[in-house]
Coordinates of C-alpha atoms and ligand atoms in Angstrom, one line a residue:
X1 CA -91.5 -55.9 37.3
X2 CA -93.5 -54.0 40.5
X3 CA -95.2 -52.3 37.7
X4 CA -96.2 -55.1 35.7
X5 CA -97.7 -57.0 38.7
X6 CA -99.9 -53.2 39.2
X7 CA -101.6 -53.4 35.5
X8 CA -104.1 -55.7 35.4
X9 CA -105.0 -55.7 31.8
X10 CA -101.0 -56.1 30.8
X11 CA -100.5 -58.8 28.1
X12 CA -98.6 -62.0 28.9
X13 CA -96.1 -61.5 26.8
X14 CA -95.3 -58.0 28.1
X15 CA -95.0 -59.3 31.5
X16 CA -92.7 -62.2 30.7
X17 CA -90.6 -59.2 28.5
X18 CA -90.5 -56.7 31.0
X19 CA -89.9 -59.5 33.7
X20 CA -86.8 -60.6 33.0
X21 CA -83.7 -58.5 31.8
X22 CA -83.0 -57.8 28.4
X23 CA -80.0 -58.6 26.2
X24 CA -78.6 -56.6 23.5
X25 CA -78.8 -58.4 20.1
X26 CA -75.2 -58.6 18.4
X27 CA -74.8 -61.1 15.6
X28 CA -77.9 -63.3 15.6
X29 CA -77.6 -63.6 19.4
X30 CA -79.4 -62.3 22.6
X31 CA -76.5 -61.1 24.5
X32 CA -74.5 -59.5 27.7
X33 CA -73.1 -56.6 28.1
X34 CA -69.1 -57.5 27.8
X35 CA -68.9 -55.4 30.9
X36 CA -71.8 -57.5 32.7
X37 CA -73.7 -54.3 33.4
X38 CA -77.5 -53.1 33.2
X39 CA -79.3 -50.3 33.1
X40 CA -83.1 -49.6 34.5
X41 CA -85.1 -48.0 32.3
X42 CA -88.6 -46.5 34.5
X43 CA -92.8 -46.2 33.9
X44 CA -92.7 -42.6 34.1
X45 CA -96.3 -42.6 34.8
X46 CA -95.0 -44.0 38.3
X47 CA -91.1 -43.7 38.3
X48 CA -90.8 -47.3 39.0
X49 CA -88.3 -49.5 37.8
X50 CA -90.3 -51.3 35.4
X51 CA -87.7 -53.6 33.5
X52 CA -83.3 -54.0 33.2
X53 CA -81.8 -54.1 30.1
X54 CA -77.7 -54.6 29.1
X55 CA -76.2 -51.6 29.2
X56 CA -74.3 -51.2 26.2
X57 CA -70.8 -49.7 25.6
X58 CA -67.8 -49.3 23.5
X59 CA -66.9 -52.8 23.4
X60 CA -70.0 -54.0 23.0
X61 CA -70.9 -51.1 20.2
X62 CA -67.2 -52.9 18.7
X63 CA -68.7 -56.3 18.5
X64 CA -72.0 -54.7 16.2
X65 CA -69.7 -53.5 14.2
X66 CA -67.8 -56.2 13.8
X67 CA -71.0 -58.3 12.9
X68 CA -72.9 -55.8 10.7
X69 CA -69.3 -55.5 8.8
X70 CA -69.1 -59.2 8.1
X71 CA -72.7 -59.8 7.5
X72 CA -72.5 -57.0 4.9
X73 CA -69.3 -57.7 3.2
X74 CA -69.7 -61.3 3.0
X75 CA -72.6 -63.0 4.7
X76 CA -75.8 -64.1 3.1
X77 CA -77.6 -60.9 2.9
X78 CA -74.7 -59.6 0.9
X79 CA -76.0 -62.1 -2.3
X80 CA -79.5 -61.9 -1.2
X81 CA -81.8 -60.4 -4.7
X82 CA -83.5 -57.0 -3.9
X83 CA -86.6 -59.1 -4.5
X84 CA -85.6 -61.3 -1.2
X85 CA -84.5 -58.3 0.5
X86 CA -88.0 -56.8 0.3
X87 CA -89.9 -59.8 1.2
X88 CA -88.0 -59.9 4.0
X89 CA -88.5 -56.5 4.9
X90 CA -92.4 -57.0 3.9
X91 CA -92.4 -59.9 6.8
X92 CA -91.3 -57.7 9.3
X93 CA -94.0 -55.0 8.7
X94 CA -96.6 -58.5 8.8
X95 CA -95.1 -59.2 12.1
X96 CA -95.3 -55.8 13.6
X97 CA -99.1 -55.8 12.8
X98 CA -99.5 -59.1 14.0
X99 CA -98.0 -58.4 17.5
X100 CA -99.8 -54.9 17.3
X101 CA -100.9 -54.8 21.1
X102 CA -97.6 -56.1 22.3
X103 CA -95.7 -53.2 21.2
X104 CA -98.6 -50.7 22.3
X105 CA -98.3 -51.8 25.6
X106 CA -94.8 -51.4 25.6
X107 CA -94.7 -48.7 23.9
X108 CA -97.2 -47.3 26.9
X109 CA -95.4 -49.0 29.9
X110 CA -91.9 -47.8 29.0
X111 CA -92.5 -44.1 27.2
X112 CA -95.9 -43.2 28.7
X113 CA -97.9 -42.3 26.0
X114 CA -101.8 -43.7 25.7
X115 CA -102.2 -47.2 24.8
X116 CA -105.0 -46.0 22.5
X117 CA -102.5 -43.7 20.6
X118 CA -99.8 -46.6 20.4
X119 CA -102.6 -48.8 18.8
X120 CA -103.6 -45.7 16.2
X121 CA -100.4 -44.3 15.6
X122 CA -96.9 -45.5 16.4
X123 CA -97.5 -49.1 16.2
X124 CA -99.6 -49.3 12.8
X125 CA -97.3 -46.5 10.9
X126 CA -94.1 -48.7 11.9
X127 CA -95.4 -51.4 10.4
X128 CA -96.5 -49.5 7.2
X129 CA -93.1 -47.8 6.9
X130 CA -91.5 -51.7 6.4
X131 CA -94.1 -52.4 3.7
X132 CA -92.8 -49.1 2.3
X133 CA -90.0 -49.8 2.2
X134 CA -90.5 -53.4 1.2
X135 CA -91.5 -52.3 -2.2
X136 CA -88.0 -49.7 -3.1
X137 CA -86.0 -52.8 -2.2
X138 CA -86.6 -53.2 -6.3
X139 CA -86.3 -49.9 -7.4
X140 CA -83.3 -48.4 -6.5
X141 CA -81.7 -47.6 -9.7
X142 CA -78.9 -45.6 -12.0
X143 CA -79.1 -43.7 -15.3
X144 CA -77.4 -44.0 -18.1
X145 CA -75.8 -40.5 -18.9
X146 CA -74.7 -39.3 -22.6
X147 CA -71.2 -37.6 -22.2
X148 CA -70.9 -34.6 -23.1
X149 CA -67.9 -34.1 -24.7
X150 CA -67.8 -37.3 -26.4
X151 CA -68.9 -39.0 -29.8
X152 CA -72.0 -40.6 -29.7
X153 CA -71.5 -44.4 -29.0
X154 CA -67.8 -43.9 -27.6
X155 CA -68.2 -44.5 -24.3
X156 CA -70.9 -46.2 -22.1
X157 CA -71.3 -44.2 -19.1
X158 CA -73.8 -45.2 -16.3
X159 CA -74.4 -45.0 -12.6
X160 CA -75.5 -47.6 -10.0
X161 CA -76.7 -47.2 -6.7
X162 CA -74.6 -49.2 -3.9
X163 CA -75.4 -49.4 -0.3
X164 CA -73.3 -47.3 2.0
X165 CA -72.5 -50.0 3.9
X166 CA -72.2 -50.2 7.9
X167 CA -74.7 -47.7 9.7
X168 CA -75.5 -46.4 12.8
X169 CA -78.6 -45.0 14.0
X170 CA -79.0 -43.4 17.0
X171 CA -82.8 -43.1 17.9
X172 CA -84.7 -40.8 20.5
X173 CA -87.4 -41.8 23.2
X174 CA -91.0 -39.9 21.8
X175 CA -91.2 -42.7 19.2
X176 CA -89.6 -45.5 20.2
X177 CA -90.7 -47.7 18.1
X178 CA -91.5 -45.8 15.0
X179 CA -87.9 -43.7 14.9
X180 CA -86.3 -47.3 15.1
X181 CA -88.8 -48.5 11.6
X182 CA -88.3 -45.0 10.3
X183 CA -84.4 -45.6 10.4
X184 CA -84.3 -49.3 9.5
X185 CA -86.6 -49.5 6.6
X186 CA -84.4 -47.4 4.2
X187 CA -80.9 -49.2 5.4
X188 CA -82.3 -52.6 4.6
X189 CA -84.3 -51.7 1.7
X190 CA -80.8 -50.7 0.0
X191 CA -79.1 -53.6 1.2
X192 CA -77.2 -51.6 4.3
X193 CA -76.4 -53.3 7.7
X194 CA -76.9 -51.8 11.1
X195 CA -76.0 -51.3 14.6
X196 CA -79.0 -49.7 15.9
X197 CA -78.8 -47.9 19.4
X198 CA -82.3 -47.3 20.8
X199 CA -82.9 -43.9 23.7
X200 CA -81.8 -45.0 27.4
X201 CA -85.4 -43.9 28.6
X202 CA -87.0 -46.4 25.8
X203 CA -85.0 -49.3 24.8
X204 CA -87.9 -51.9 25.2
X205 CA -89.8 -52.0 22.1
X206 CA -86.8 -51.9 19.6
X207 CA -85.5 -54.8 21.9
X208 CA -88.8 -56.8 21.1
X209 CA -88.3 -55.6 17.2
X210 CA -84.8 -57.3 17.4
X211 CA -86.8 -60.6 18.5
X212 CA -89.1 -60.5 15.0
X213 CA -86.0 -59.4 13.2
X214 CA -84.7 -62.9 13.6
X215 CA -88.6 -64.1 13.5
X216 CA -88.6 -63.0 10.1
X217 CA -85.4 -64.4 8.6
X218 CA -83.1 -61.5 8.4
X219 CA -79.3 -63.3 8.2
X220 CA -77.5 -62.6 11.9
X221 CA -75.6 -59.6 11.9
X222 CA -77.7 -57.5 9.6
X223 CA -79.7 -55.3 12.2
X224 CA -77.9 -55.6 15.9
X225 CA -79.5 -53.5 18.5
X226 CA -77.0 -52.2 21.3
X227 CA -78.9 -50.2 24.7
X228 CA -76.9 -48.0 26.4
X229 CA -76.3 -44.6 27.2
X230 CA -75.8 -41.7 24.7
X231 CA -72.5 -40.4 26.3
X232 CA -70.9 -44.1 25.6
X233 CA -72.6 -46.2 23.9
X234 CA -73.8 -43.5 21.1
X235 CA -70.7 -41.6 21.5
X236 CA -68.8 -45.4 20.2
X237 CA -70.8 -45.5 17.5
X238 CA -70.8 -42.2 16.4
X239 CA -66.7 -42.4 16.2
X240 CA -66.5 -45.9 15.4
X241 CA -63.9 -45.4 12.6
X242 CA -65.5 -49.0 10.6
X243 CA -68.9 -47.5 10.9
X244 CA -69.7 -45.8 7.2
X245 CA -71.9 -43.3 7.9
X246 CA -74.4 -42.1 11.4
X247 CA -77.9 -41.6 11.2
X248 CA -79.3 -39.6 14.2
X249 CA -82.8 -37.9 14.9
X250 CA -82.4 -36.2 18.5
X251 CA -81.5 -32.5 20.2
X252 CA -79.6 -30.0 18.2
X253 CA -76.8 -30.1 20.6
X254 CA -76.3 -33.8 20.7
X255 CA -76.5 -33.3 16.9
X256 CA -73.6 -30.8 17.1
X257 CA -71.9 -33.9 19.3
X258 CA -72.2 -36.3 16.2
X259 CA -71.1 -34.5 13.8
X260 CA -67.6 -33.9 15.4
X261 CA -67.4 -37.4 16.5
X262 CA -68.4 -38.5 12.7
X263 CA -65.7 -36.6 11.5
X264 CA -62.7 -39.2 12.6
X265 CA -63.4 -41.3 9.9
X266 CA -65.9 -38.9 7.6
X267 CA -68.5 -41.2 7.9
X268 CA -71.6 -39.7 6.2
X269 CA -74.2 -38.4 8.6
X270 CA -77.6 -37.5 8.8
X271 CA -79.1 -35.6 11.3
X272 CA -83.3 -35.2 12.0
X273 CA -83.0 -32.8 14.8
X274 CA -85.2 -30.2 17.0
X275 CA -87.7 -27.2 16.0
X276 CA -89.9 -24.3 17.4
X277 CA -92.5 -24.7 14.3
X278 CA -94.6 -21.9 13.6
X279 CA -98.2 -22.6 13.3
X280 CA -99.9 -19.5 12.0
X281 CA -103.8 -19.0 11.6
X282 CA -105.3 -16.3 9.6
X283 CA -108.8 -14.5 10.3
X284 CA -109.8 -16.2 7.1
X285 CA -109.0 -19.9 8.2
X286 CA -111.9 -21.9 9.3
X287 CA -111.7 -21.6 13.0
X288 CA -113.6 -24.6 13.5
X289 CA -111.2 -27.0 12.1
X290 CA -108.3 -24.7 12.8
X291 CA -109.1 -24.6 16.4
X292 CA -108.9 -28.5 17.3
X293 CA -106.1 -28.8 14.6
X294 CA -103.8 -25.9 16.9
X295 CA -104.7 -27.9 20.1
X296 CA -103.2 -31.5 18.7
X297 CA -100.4 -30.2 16.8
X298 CA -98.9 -29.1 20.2
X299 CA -100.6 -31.3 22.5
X300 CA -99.9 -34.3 20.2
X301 CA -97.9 -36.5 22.3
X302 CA -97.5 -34.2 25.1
X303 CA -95.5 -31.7 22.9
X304 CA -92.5 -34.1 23.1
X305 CA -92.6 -33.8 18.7
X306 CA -89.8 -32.4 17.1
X307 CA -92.2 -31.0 14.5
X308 CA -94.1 -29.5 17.4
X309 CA -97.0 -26.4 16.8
X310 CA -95.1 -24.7 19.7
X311 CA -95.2 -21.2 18.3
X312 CA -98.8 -20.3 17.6
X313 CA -99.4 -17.2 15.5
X314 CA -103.2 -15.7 15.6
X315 CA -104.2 -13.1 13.4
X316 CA -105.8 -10.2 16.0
X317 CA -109.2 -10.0 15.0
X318 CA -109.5 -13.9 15.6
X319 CA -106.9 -14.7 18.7
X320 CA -109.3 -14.1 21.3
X321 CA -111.8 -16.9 19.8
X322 CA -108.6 -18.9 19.0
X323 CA -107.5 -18.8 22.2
X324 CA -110.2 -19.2 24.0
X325 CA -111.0 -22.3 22.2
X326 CA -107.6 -24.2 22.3
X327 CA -107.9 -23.2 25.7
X328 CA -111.3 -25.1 26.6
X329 CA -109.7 -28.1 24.4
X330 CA -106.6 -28.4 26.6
X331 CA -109.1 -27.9 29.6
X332 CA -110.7 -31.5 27.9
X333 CA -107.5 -33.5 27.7
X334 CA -108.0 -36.5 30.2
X335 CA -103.8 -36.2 31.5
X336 CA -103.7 -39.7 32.9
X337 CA -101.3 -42.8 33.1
X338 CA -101.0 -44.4 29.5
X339 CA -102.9 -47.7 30.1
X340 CA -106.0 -46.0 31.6
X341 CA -108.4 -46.0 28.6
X342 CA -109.9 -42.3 29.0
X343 CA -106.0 -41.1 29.2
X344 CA -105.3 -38.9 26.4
X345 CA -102.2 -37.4 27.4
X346 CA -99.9 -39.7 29.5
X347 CA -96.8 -38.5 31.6
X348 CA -93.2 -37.3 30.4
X349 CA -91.3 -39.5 29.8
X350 CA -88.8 -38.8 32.7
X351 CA -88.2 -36.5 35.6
X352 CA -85.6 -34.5 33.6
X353 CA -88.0 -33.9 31.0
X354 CA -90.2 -33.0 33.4
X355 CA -87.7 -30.6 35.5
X356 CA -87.2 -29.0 31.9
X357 CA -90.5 -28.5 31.2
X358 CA -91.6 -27.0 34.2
X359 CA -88.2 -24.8 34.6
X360 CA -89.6 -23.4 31.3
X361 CA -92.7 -23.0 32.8
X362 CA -91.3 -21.1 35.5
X363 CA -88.8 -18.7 33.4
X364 CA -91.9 -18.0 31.2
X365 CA -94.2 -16.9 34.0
X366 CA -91.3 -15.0 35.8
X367 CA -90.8 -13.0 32.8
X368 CA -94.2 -11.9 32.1
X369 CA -95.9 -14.7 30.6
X370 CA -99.4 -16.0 31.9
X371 CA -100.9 -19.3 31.3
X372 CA -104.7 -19.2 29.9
X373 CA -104.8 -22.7 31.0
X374 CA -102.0 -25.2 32.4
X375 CA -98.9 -23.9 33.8
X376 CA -97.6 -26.7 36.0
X377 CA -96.9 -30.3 37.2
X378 CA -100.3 -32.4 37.3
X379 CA -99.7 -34.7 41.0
X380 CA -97.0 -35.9 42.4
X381 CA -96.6 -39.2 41.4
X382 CA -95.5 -39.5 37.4
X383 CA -93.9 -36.9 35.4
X384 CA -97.4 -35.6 34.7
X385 CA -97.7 -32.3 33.2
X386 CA -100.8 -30.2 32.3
X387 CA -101.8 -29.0 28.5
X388 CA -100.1 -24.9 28.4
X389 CA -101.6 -22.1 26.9
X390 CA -99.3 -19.1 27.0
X391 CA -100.2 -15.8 26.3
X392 CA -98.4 -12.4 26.7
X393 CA -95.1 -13.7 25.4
X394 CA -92.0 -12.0 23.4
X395 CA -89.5 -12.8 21.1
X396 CA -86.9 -12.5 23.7
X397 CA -88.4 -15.0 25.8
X398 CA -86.9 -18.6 26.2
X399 CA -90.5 -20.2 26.0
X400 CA -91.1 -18.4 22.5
X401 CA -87.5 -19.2 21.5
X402 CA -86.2 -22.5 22.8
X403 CA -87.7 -26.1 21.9
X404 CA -89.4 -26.9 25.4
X405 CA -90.5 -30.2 24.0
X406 CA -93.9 -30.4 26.3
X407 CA -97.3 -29.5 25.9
X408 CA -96.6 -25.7 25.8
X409 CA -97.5 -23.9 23.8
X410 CA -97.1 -19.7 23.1
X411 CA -100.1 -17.8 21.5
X412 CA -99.2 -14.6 19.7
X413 CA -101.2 -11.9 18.1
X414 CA -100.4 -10.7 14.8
X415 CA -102.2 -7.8 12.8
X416 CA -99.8 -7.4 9.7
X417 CA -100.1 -10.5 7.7
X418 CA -97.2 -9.4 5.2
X419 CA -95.1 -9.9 8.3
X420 CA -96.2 -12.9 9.4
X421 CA -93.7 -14.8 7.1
X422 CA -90.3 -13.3 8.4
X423 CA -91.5 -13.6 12.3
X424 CA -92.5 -17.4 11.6
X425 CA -89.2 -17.4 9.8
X426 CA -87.1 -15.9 13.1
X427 CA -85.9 -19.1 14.2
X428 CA -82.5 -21.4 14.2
X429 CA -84.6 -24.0 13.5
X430 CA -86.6 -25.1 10.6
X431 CA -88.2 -28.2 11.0
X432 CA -92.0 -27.8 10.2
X433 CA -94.7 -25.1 10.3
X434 CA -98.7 -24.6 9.5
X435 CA -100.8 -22.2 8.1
X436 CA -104.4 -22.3 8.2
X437 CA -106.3 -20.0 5.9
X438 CA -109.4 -20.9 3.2
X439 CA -107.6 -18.9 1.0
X440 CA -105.8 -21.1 -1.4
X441 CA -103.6 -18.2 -2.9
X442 CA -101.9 -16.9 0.6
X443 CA -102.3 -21.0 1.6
X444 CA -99.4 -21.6 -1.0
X445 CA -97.4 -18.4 -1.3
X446 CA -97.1 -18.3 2.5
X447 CA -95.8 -22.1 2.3
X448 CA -93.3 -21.1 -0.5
X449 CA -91.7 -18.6 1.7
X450 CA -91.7 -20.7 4.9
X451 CA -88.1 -21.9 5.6
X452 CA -89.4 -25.3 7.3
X453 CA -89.0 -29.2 6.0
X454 CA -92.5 -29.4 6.2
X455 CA -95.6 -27.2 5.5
X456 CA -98.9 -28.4 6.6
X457 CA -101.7 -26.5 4.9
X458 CA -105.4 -26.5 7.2
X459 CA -103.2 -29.8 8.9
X460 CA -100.8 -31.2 11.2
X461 CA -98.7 -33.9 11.9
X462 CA -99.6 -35.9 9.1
X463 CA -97.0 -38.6 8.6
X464 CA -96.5 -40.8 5.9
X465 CA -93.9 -43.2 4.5
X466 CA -94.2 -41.5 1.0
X467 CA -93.7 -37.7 2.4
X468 CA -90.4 -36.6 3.4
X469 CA -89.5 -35.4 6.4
X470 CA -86.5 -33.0 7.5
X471 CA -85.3 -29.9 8.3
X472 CA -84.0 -26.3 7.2
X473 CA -81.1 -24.8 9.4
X474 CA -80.6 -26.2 12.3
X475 CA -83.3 -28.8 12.4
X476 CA -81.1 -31.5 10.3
X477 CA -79.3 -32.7 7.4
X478 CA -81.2 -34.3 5.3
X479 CA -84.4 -36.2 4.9
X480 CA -85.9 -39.4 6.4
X481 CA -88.8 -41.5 4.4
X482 CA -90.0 -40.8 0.4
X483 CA -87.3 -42.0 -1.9
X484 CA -85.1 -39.4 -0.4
X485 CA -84.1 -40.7 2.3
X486 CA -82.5 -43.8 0.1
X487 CA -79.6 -41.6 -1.1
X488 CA -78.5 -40.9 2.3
X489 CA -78.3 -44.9 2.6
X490 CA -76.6 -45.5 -0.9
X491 CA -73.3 -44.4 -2.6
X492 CA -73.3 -43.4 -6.4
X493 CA -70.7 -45.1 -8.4
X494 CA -70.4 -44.2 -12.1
X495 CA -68.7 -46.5 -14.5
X496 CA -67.8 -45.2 -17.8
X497 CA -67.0 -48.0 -20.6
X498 CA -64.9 -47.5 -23.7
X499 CA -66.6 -48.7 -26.9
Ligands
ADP1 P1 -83.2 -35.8 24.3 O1 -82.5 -34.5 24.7 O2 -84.5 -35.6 23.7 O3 -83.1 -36.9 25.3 P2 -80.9 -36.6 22.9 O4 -80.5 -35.9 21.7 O5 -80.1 -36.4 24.2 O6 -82.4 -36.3 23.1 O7 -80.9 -38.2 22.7 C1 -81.3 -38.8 21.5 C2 -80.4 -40.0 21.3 O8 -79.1 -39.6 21.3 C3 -80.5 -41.0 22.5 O9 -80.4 -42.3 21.9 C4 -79.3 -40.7 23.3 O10 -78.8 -41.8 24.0 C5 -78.3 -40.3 22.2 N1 -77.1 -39.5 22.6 C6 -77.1 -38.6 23.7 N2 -75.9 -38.1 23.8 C7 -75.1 -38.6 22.8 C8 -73.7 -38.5 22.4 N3 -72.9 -37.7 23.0 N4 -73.3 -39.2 21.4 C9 -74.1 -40.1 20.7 N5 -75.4 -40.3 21.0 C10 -75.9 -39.6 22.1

């Protein structure tokens, strides 16, 4: 609203979005909340108000389930092919292209991140995860299995793949958008239905998703999309006792939350949750490429990644130069409000997140730490927060031990390399890590004894449909995107036939 009218360049149909308040989508249908309320959700890059949205709660999470049950026990989209299925699916990823600066702006508006990086990354990879996804719609198949303890030609025996049925998936705010595509594509390539509940900071461009949902023919009821808050309207849906299984990428402690309120009704659950990834660079690496490569995997989205660089290991004959240099690239990073086109790092996304991230700041310094570079709130206006570099950490430290999910991130010297495994190892969590080396023979050993989802050799961050993504320990259960992900979505039910 106030902000809208301050951005010149904001598209029309952002303004007439963000203008009025937005419904929830239950069954086909822009709706109320059943309890009349609504929620703001803020530009952080101003902490205005910028649009109100439905708040969403347990009655209302009721209602979604109530729709995604029928629509998957007996409306259309339970007789639709696979084939239909993925062209519908196919659509949507058309449609996402098609409206590719619309969701980049409010991607930008409502999150804070650079409109250039919305029109690069989260809006173009959401797209291409549908047409992923588009194409398993076909393929998700059984075996036939030979018994073992029977005659040859006795019994038939096969298996076949069924969806799970109801799902809901509880998304965070860093990727609003691409969290809500990374969820969806799977439960509608196998034929699931969802109640989808997008972050309270970020609920606009899933919203806007719901609208080419129905653009693209999906039958009402297949995808709803409740707002709300996690405490209620995610705790409904996590205990909903009709729902069939939760899929959740968020903090480890909300995780923790889920899985006890999944366990009314057993629902399966899936869980992409926090990290402290290593990122270790050996004197051998090419510091060139390794240099710049260090900087964005922790300064990537202002650090608010999961699979963050936030723990950078530097082997001592090369730190100094390492250091020095991530240091003069963090100095480069234009920190400015998304829509301005030199920003390359926009604000938090919220005053909490920025409260956390400069408490952190603080405990780190007062216990010995000292920032090369950064160290504090950028302004006063915005949750704007300059690029860290901190040296002179420990193990016991909270910055070299807790996710701080900013752009912080904690160089350390190391001089044995055979240690270098366990140290990037000493962590609860185990989401991703990177090693940069030219040495293809420590490259892959060190990766085979990493205990993280993801390696990234002489990379990072690199995201694609195909790859899986997920963590060790307590980064997650399971795996989102590859063909993975599509047995967390589908039941195994074997028949065996007498012949
Ligand atoms: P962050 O700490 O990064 O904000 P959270 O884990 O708190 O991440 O939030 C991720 C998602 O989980 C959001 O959609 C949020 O509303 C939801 N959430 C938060 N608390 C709960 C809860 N108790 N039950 C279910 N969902 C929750």
């Amino acid at each position: 609203m106030a902000t809208a009218a301050l951005i010149p360049s904001i598209d029309s149909n952002v303004s007439k979005f963000v203008s009025q308040t937005q419904k929830m989508l239950i069954n086909g249908k822009h709706v109320e909340a059943a309890s009349g309320k609504t929620f703001a959700t803020y530009n952080p890059a101003t902490g205005e108000v910028l649009a109100n949205v439905a708040e969403g709660d347990r009655e209302d999470i009721d209602r979604a389930v109530k729709a995604a049950r029928a629509a998957f026990e007996s409306g259309p989209w339970s007789r639709m092919s696979p084939a239909e299925r993925g062209k519908l699916i196919w659509k949507l990823g058309d449609l996402i292209d098609k409206h590719l600066e619309e969701f980049a702006q409010l991607e930008s508006l409502d999150n804070g991140k650079p409109l250039k990086v919305a029109r690069v990354a989260d809006v173009p990879l959401s797209a291409a995860h549908f047409h992923y996804y588009a194409g398993w719609a076909t393929k998700i198949e059984g075996n036939t299995i030979p018994l073992t303890m029977a005659a040859p030609l006795k019994y038939l025996a096969y298996t076949v793949r069924e969806p799970v049925g109801v799902v809901g998936q509880i998304i965070p705010w860093n990727f609003p958008l691409l969290m809500a595509a990374w969820k969806l594509g799977p439960a509608l390539a196998t034929g699931c239905t969802v109640v989808l509940k997008p972050a309270e900071q970020t609920p606009l461009s899933a919203l806007c998703l719901g609208e080419l949902i129905q653009e693209a023919g999906f039958p009402d009821g297949v995808v709803n999309i409740v707002p709300g808050f996690g405490e209620t309207a995610g705790a409904a849906l996590a205990a909903h006792p009709d729902v069939d299984k939760v899929a959740f990428t968020g903090s480890t402690e909300v995780g923790r939350l889920i899985i006890q309120a999944a366990a009314g009704n057993l629902k399966k659950v899936s869980l992409e949750l926090g990290g402290k990834s290593p990122n270790v660079i050996l004197e051998d690496a090419d510091i060139e490429a390794a240099i710049p490569g260090a900087a964005s995997a922790i300064f990537f989205n202002h650090g608010q990644c999961c699979c963050a660089g936030s723990r950078l290991y530097v082997e001592k004959k090369v730190f100094d130069k390492v250091v020095d240099g991530i240091a003069k690239q963090a100095e480069k990073i234009q920190v400015k409000q998304g829509f301005d086109p030199d920003s390359d790092m926009g604000p938090l996304v919220s005053e909490e997140q920025l409260n956390r991230v400069c408490g952190f700041l603080e405990s780190g310094i007062k216990e010995g730490a000292k920032s090369i570079v950064g160290g504090a709130r950028l302004g006063d206006k915005g949750y704007f927060v300059k690029p860290t570099v901190l040296v002179n950490t420990n193990q016991k430290m909270k910055v070299e031990r807790e996710e701080i999910f900013g752009p912080v991130v904690t160089a350390i010297p190391f001089s044995d390399p055979s240690e270098i495994v366990a140290r990037a190892n000493d962590s609860v969590y185990g989401l991703a890590a990177g090693v940069w080396t030219k040495d293809i023979k420590k490259a892959h050993s060190i990766a085979a004894k990493l205990r993280a989802g993801t390696v990234w050799i002489n990379c990072y961050n690199v995201f694609d449909a195909a790859l899986p993504f997920g963590g060790y320990k307590q980064s997650g259960w399971g795996r989102e995107m590859g063909h993975e992900v599509l047995e967390q979505y589908t039941e195994v039910k074997s028949v065996c036939a007498a012949l």
